JSON list of C-alpha atoms in Angstrom, two decimals:
[
{"chain": "A", "resi": 1, "resn": "MET", "atom": "CA", "xyz": [8.73, -7.48, 3.10]},
{"chain": "A", "resi": 2, "resn": "LYS", "atom": "CA", "xyz": [7.12, -10.20, 1.06]},
{"chain": "A", "resi": 3, "resn": "SER", "atom": "CA", "xyz": [7.01, -10.70, -2.69]},
{"chain": "A", "resi": 4, "resn": "GLN", "atom": "CA", "xyz": [3.65, -10.36, -4.38]},
{"chain": "A", "resi": 5, "resn": "ALA", "atom": "CA", "xyz": [2.64, -10.65, -8.03]},
{"chain": "A", "resi": 6, "resn": "VAL", "atom": "CA", "xyz": [-0.12, -9.04, -10.05]},
{"chain": "A", "resi": 7, "resn": "SER", "atom": "CA", "xyz": [-0.45, -9.85, -13.74]},
{"chain": "A", "resi": 8, "resn": "PHE", "atom": "CA", "xyz": [-2.21, -8.29, -16.69]},
{"chain": "A", "resi": 9, "resn": "SER", "atom": "CA", "xyz": [-2.17, -9.49, -20.30]},
{"chain": "A", "resi": 10, "resn": "LEU", "atom": "CA", "xyz": [1.05, -8.31, -21.96]},
{"chain": "A", "resi": 11, "resn": "ILE", "atom": "CA", "xyz": [2.46, -6.58, -18.92]},
{"chain": "A", "resi": 12, "resn": "THR", "atom": "CA", "xyz": [3.06, -8.32, -15.64]},
{"chain": "A", "resi": 13, "resn": "ILE", "atom": "CA", "xyz": [3.89, -6.22, -12.65]},
{"chain": "A", "resi": 14, "resn": "VAL", "atom": "CA", "xyz": [5.65, -7.86, -9.76]},
{"chain": "A", "resi": 15, "resn": "ALA", "atom": "CA", "xyz": [6.60, -6.14, -6.54]},
{"chain": "A", "resi": 16, "resn": "LEU", "atom": "CA", "xyz": [9.92, -7.53, -5.41]},
{"chain": "A", "resi": 17, "resn": "ALA", "atom": "CA", "xyz": [11.57, -7.65, -2.03]},
{"chain": "A", "resi": 18, "resn": "LEU", "atom": "CA", "xyz": [14.98, -8.09, -3.68]},
{"chain": "A", "resi": 19, "resn": "SER", "atom": "CA", "xyz": [16.45, -6.19, -6.60]},
{"chain": "A", "resi": 20, "resn": "ALA", "atom": "CA", "xyz": [17.05, -7.94, -9.92]},
{"chain": "A", "resi": 21, "resn": "CYS", "atom": "CA", "xyz": [20.45, -9.00, -11.18]},
{"chain": "A", "resi": 22, "resn": "SER", "atom": "CA", "xyz": [20.50, -6.63, -14.14]},
{"chain": "A", "resi": 23, "resn": "PRO", "atom": "CA", "xyz": [22.60, -3.47, -14.60]},
{"chain": "A", "resi": 24, "resn": "THR", "atom": "CA", "xyz": [21.12, -0.61, -12.61]},
{"chain": "A", "resi": 25, "resn": "ILE", "atom": "CA", "xyz": [20.87, 3.00, -13.71]},
{"chain": "A", "resi": 26, "resn": "LYS", "atom": "CA", "xyz": [20.58, 5.65, -11.03]},
{"chain": "A", "resi": 27, "resn": "SER", "atom": "CA", "xyz": [17.94, 7.93, -12.44]},
{"chain": "A", "resi": 28, "resn": "ASP", "atom": "CA", "xyz": [17.64, 11.68, -12.20]},
{"chain": "A", "resi": 29, "resn": "GLU", "atom": "CA", "xyz": [15.07, 11.84, -9.41]},
{"chain": "A", "resi": 30, "resn": "SER", "atom": "CA", "xyz": [13.54, 14.99, -10.87]},
{"chain": "A", "resi": 31, "resn": "SER", "atom": "CA", "xyz": [12.49, 13.22, -14.07]},
{"chain": "A", "resi": 32, "resn": "ALA", "atom": "CA", "xyz": [12.16, 9.44, -13.66]},
{"chain": "A", "resi": 33, "resn": "GLN", "atom": "CA", "xyz": [8.59, 8.58, -12.72]},
{"chain": "A", "resi": 34, "resn": "ILE", "atom": "CA", "xyz": [5.46, 6.62, -13.41]},
{"chain": "A", "resi": 35, "resn": "GLU", "atom": "CA", "xyz": [1.91, 7.75, -12.79]},
{"chain": "A", "resi": 36, "resn": "LEU", "atom": "CA", "xyz": [-0.71, 5.67, -11.00]},
{"chain": "A", "resi": 37, "resn": "ALA", "atom": "CA", "xyz": [-4.48, 5.92, -10.65]},
{"chain": "A", "resi": 38, "resn": "VAL", "atom": "CA", "xyz": [-7.31, 3.79, -9.34]},
{"chain": "A", "resi": 39, "resn": "SER", "atom": "CA", "xyz": [-10.16, 3.04, -11.71]},
{"chain": "A", "resi": 40, "resn": "GLU", "atom": "CA", "xyz": [-12.71, 0.32, -12.33]},
{"chain": "A", "resi": 41, "resn": "VAL", "atom": "CA", "xyz": [-13.84, -1.91, -15.14]},
{"chain": "A", "resi": 42, "resn": "CYS", "atom": "CA", "xyz": [-16.45, -0.35, -17.44]},
{"chain": "A", "resi": 43, "resn": "PRO", "atom": "CA", "xyz": [-19.77, -2.20, -17.34]},
{"chain": "A", "resi": 44, "resn": "ASP", "atom": "CA", "xyz": [-20.53, -0.79, -20.82]},
{"chain": "A", "resi": 45, "resn": "PRO", "atom": "CA", "xyz": [-17.49, -0.47, -23.14]},
{"chain": "A", "resi": 46, "resn": "ALA", "atom": "CA", "xyz": [-19.50, 1.90, -25.36]},
{"chain": "A", "resi": 47, "resn": "ASP", "atom": "CA", "xyz": [-19.62, 4.44, -22.52]},
{"chain": "A", "resi": 48, "resn": "PRO", "atom": "CA", "xyz": [-17.65, 7.55, -23.60]},
{"chain": "A", "resi": 49, "resn": "GLN", "atom": "CA", "xyz": [-15.88, 7.58, -20.20]},
{"chain": "A", "resi": 50, "resn": "CYS", "atom": "CA", "xyz": [-14.36, 4.17, -20.94]},
{"chain": "A", "resi": 51, "resn": "VAL", "atom": "CA", "xyz": [-10.90, 3.63, -22.34]},
{"chain": "A", "resi": 52, "resn": "SER", "atom": "CA", "xyz": [-9.52, 0.38, -23.72]},
{"chain": "A", "resi": 53, "resn": "ILE", "atom": "CA", "xyz": [-6.22, -0.63, -22.12]},
{"chain": "A", "resi": 54, "resn": "LYS", "atom": "CA", "xyz": [-4.85, -3.79, -23.71]},
{"chain": "A", "resi": 55, "resn": "ASP", "atom": "CA", "xyz": [-7.65, -6.35, -23.21]},
{"chain": "A", "resi": 56, "resn": "GLU", "atom": "CA", "xyz": [-9.48, -4.37, -20.52]},
{"chain": "A", "resi": 57, "resn": "ASN", "atom": "CA", "xyz": [-12.05, -1.55, -20.66]},
{"chain": "A", "resi": 58, "resn": "VAL", "atom": "CA", "xyz": [-11.84, 0.80, -17.67]},
{"chain": "A", "resi": 59, "resn": "ILE", "atom": "CA", "xyz": [-13.26, 4.16, -16.75]},
{"chain": "A", "resi": 60, "resn": "SER", "atom": "CA", "xyz": [-10.70, 6.75, -17.82]},
{"chain": "A", "resi": 61, "resn": "PRO", "atom": "CA", "xyz": [-8.98, 8.10, -14.68]},
{"chain": "A", "resi": 62, "resn": "THR", "atom": "CA", "xyz": [-9.14, 11.85, -14.23]},
{"chain": "A", "resi": 63, "resn": "GLU", "atom": "CA", "xyz": [-6.38, 12.08, -11.64]},
{"chain": "A", "resi": 64, "resn": "PHE", "atom": "CA", "xyz": [-3.03, 10.33, -11.48]},
{"chain": "A", "resi": 65, "resn": "LYS", "atom": "CA", "xyz": [-0.47, 10.37, -8.67]},
{"chain": "A", "resi": 66, "resn": "THR", "atom": "CA", "xyz": [3.22, 10.55, -9.51]},
{"chain": "A", "resi": 67, "resn": "ALA", "atom": "CA", "xyz": [5.59, 7.92, -8.12]},
{"chain": "A", "resi": 68, "resn": "LYS", "atom": "CA", "xyz": [9.21, 9.04, -8.48]},
{"chain": "A", "resi": 69, "resn": "VAL", "atom": "CA", "xyz": [11.75, 6.38, -9.44]},
{"chain": "A", "resi": 70, "resn": "GLU", "atom": "CA", "xyz": [15.25, 6.20, -7.95]},
{"chain": "A", "resi": 71, "resn": "THR", "atom": "CA", "xyz": [16.77, 3.37, -10.01]},
{"chain": "A", "resi": 72, "resn": "ILE", "atom": "CA", "xyz": [15.89, 1.55, -13.23]},
{"chain": "A", "resi": 73, "resn": "ALA", "atom": "CA", "xyz": [17.34, -1.77, -14.41]},
{"chain": "A", "resi": 74, "resn": "VAL", "atom": "CA", "xyz": [16.60, -3.37, -17.78]},
{"chain": "A", "resi": 75, "resn": "SER", "atom": "CA", "xyz": [17.03, -6.97, -18.86]},
{"chain": "A", "resi": 76, "resn": "GLU", "atom": "CA", "xyz": [15.90, -8.59, -22.08]},
{"chain": "A", "resi": 77, "resn": "SER", "atom": "CA", "xyz": [15.90, -12.05, -23.61]},
{"chain": "A", "resi": 78, "resn": "GLU", "atom": "CA", "xyz": [14.50, -13.37, -26.89]},
{"chain": "A", "resi": 79, "resn": "GLU", "atom": "CA", "xyz": [11.21, -14.21, -25.18]},
{"chain": "A", "resi": 80, "resn": "THR", "atom": "CA", "xyz": [10.63, -11.36, -22.72]},
{"chain": "A", "resi": 81, "resn": "GLY", "atom": "CA", "xyz": [12.00, -8.18, -21.29]},
{"chain": "A", "resi": 82, "resn": "GLN", "atom": "CA", "xyz": [11.67, -6.60, -17.92]},
{"chain": "A", "resi": 83, "resn": "VAL", "atom": "CA", "xyz": [12.19, -3.25, -16.27]},
{"chain": "A", "resi": 84, "resn": "ASP", "atom": "CA", "xyz": [12.98, -3.25, -12.55]},
{"chain": "A", "resi": 85, "resn": "LEU", "atom": "CA", "xyz": [12.20, -0.05, -10.67]},
{"chain": "A", "resi": 86, "resn": "THR", "atom": "CA", "xyz": [13.13, 1.08, -7.18]},
{"chain": "A", "resi": 87, "resn": "PHE", "atom": "CA", "xyz": [11.04, 4.01, -6.04]},
{"chain": "A", "resi": 88, "resn": "THR", "atom": "CA", "xyz": [12.27, 6.95, -4.02]},
{"chain": "A", "resi": 89, "resn": "GLN", "atom": "CA", "xyz": [10.89, 7.05, -0.49]},
{"chain": "A", "resi": 90, "resn": "ASP", "atom": "CA", "xyz": [8.04, 9.33, -1.60]},
{"chain": "A", "resi": 91, "resn": "GLY", "atom": "CA", "xyz": [7.47, 7.25, -4.75]},
{"chain": "A", "resi": 92, "resn": "ALA", "atom": "CA", "xyz": [7.23, 4.06, -2.67]},
{"chain": "A", "resi": 93, "resn": "SER", "atom": "CA", "xyz": [4.66, 5.72, -0.45]},
{"chain": "A", "resi": 94, "resn": "VAL", "atom": "CA", "xyz": [2.54, 6.62, -3.49]},
{"chain": "A", "resi": 95, "resn": "PHE", "atom": "CA", "xyz": [2.88, 3.11, -4.96]},
{"chain": "A", "resi": 96, "resn": "GLN", "atom": "CA", "xyz": [1.96, 1.44, -1.66]},
{"chain": "A", "resi": 97, "resn": "SER", "atom": "CA", "xyz": [-1.00, 3.78, -1.14]},
{"chain": "A", "resi": 98, "resn": "MET", "atom": "CA", "xyz": [-2.34, 3.16, -4.65]},
{"chain": "A", "resi": 99, "resn": "THR", "atom": "CA", "xyz": [-2.09, -0.63, -4.30]},
{"chain": "A", "resi": 100, "resn": "LYS", "atom": "CA", "xyz": [-3.89, -0.40, -0.96]},
{"chain": "A", "resi": 101, "resn": "GLN", "atom": "CA", "xyz": [-6.67, 1.75, -2.49]},
{"chain": "A", "resi": 102, "resn": "THR", "atom": "CA", "xyz": [-7.05, -0.57, -5.47]},
{"chain": "A", "resi": 103, "resn": "ALA", "atom": "CA", "xyz": [-7.12, -3.73, -3.33]},
{"chain": "A", "resi": 104, "resn": "GLY", "atom": "CA", "xyz": [-9.70, -2.17, -1.03]},
{"chain": "A", "resi": 105, "resn": "ALA", "atom": "CA", "xyz": [-11.98, -1.01, -3.84]},
{"chain": "A", "resi": 106, "resn": "GLY", "atom": "CA", "xyz": [-13.18, -4.48, -4.82]},
{"chain": "A", "resi": 107, "resn": "ALA", "atom": "CA", "xyz": [-12.89, -6.98, -7.66]},
{"chain": "A", "resi": 108, "resn": "SER", "atom": "CA", "xyz": [-13.74, -4.50, -10.42]},
{"chain": "A", "resi": 109, "resn": "ALA", "atom": "CA", "xyz": [-11.04, -2.03, -9.34]},
{"chain": "A", "resi": 110, "resn": "ARG", "atom": "CA", "xyz": [-7.88, -1.62, -11.40]},
{"chain": "A", "resi": 111, "resn": "MET", "atom": "CA", "xyz": [-4.61, 0.19, -10.81]},
{"chain": "A", "resi": 112, "resn": "VAL", "atom": "CA", "xyz": [-3.85, 2.13, -13.97]},
{"chain": "A", "resi": 113, "resn": "LEU", "atom": "CA", "xyz": [-0.19, 2.64, -14.87]},
{"chain": "A", "resi": 114, "resn": "LYS", "atom": "CA", "xyz": [0.80, 5.58, -17.09]},
{"chain": "A", "resi": 115, "resn": "ILE", "atom": "CA", "xyz": [4.34, 5.93, -18.43]},
{"chain": "A", "resi": 116, "resn": "GLY", "atom": "CA", "xyz": [5.58, 8.75, -20.63]},
{"chain": "A", "resi": 117, "resn": "GLY", "atom": "CA", "xyz": [2.09, 10.21, -20.91]},
{"chain": "A", "resi": 118, "resn": "GLN", "atom": "CA", "xyz": [0.64, 6.93, -22.23]},
{"chain": "A", "resi": 119, "resn": "ILE", "atom": "CA", "xyz": [-1.55, 4.52, -20.30]},
{"chain": "A", "resi": 120, "resn": "HIS", "atom": "CA", "xyz": [0.21, 1.15, -20.33]},
{"chain": "A", "resi": 121, "resn": "SER", "atom": "CA", "xyz": [-1.89, -1.15, -18.20]},
{"chain": "A", "resi": 122, "resn": "ALA", "atom": "CA", "xyz": [-4.86, -1.57, -15.89]},
{"chain": "A", "resi": 123, "resn": "ILE", "atom": "CA", "xyz": [-4.28, -4.34, -13.39]},
{"chain": "A", "resi": 124, "resn": "PRO", "atom": "CA", "xyz": [-6.26, -5.92, -10.59]},
{"chain": "A", "resi": 125, "resn": "VAL", "atom": "CA", "xyz": [-4.55, -5.79, -7.20]},
{"chain": "A", "resi": 126, "resn": "ALA", "atom": "CA", "xyz": [-5.58, -8.47, -4.71]},
{"chain": "A", "resi": 127, "resn": "GLU", "atom": "CA", "xyz": [-3.82, -6.98, -1.69]},
{"chain": "A", "resi": 128, "resn": "ALA", "atom": "CA", "xyz": [-1.72, -3.97, -0.76]},
{"chain": "A", "resi": 129, "resn": "ILE", "atom": "CA", "xyz": [1.93, -4.17, -1.77]},
{"chain": "A", "resi": 130, "resn": "GLU", "atom": "CA", "xyz": [4.41, -2.85, 0.77]},
{"chain": "A", "resi": 131, "resn": "SER", "atom": "CA", "xyz": [7.58, -2.84, -1.31]},
{"chain": "A", "resi": 132, "resn": "ASP", "atom": "CA", "xyz": [9.62, -0.02, -2.83]},
{"chain": "A", "resi": 133, "resn": "LYS", "atom": "CA", "xyz": [10.38, -2.19, -5.87]},
{"chain": "A", "resi": 134, "resn": "LEU", "atom": "CA", "xyz": [8.36, -2.91, -8.98]},
{"chain": "A", "resi": 135, "resn": "GLN", "atom": "CA", "xyz": [9.15, -5.23, -11.84]},
{"chain": "A", "resi": 136, "resn": "ILE", "atom": "CA", "xyz": [7.41, -4.74, -15.16]},
{"chain": "A", "resi": 137, "resn": "ARG", "atom": "CA", "xyz": [7.61, -7.85, -17.33]},
{"chain": "A", "resi": 138, "resn": "LEU", "atom": "CA", "xyz": [6.96, -7.37, -21.01]},
{"chain": "A", "resi": 139, "resn": "SER", "atom": "CA", "xyz": [6.00, -9.62, -23.88]},
{"chain": "A", "resi": 140, "resn": "SER", "atom": "CA", "xyz": [8.45, -10.35, -26.68]},
{"chain": "A", "resi": 141, "resn": "SER", "atom": "CA", "xyz": [6.81, -7.65, -28.82]},
{"chain": "A", "resi": 142, "resn": "GLN", "atom": "CA", "xyz": [7.62, -4.92, -26.28]},
{"chain": "A", "resi": 143, "resn": "ASP", "atom": "CA", "xyz": [11.02, -3.29, -25.82]},
{"chain": "A", "resi": 144, "resn": "ALA", "atom": "CA", "xyz": [12.22, -2.98, -22.21]},
{"chain": "A", "resi": 145, "resn": "GLN", "atom": "CA", "xyz": [14.82, -0.31, -22.98]},
{"chain": "A", "resi": 146, "resn": "GLU", "atom": "CA", "xyz": [12.20, 1.87, -24.70]},
{"chain": "A", "resi": 147, "resn": "LEU", "atom": "CA", "xyz": [9.95, 1.58, -21.64]},
{"chain": "A", "resi": 148, "resn": "ALA", "atom": "CA", "xyz": [12.87, 2.47, -19.33]},
{"chain": "A", "resi": 149, "resn": "ASP", "atom": "CA", "xyz": [13.64, 5.50, -21.53]},
{"chain": "A", "resi": 150, "resn": "LEU", "atom": "CA", "xyz": [10.00, 6.63, -21.25]},
{"chain": "A", "resi": 151, "resn": "ILE", "atom": "CA", "xyz": [10.15, 6.31, -17.46]},
{"chain": "A", "resi": 152, "resn": "GLN", "atom": "CA", "xyz": [13.28, 8.48, -17.39]},
{"chain": "A", "resi": 153, "resn": "SER", "atom": "CA", "xyz": [11.94, 11.08, -19.79]},
{"chain": "A", "resi": 154, "resn": "LYS", "atom": "CA", "xyz": [8.99, 12.23, -17.68]}
]
């Protein structure tokens, strides 16, 4: 596996080949999850189908796929926080499929990440990611433990 990085404004998502060195929580596989969808940038932000996600306007996805999470690790510093996820086998398959779809859909395509019922980011994906790990890096104004709690709460 190779490491790949995709960044978006306040949230940076990095697929990792190795797990992070932070404490790991084995999640309840029936509840820990994120939702993923493929969308594209809105040509007209005034379009009622568009939704603003951080600094990006994208067409609001109508269908999300669930990626189950096996483990969650949180680490925080004064400057940033991060949440490291390891997907279940099925969750990894969903994640890999969604990155492949997004990468293949062109430059205006975005992978939309929804956590705890809230859309958190819309990121460009240059190429398919074939890892079962995902690292979500947060800005100093975002709380990594709160995000991890949302992932665990369904």
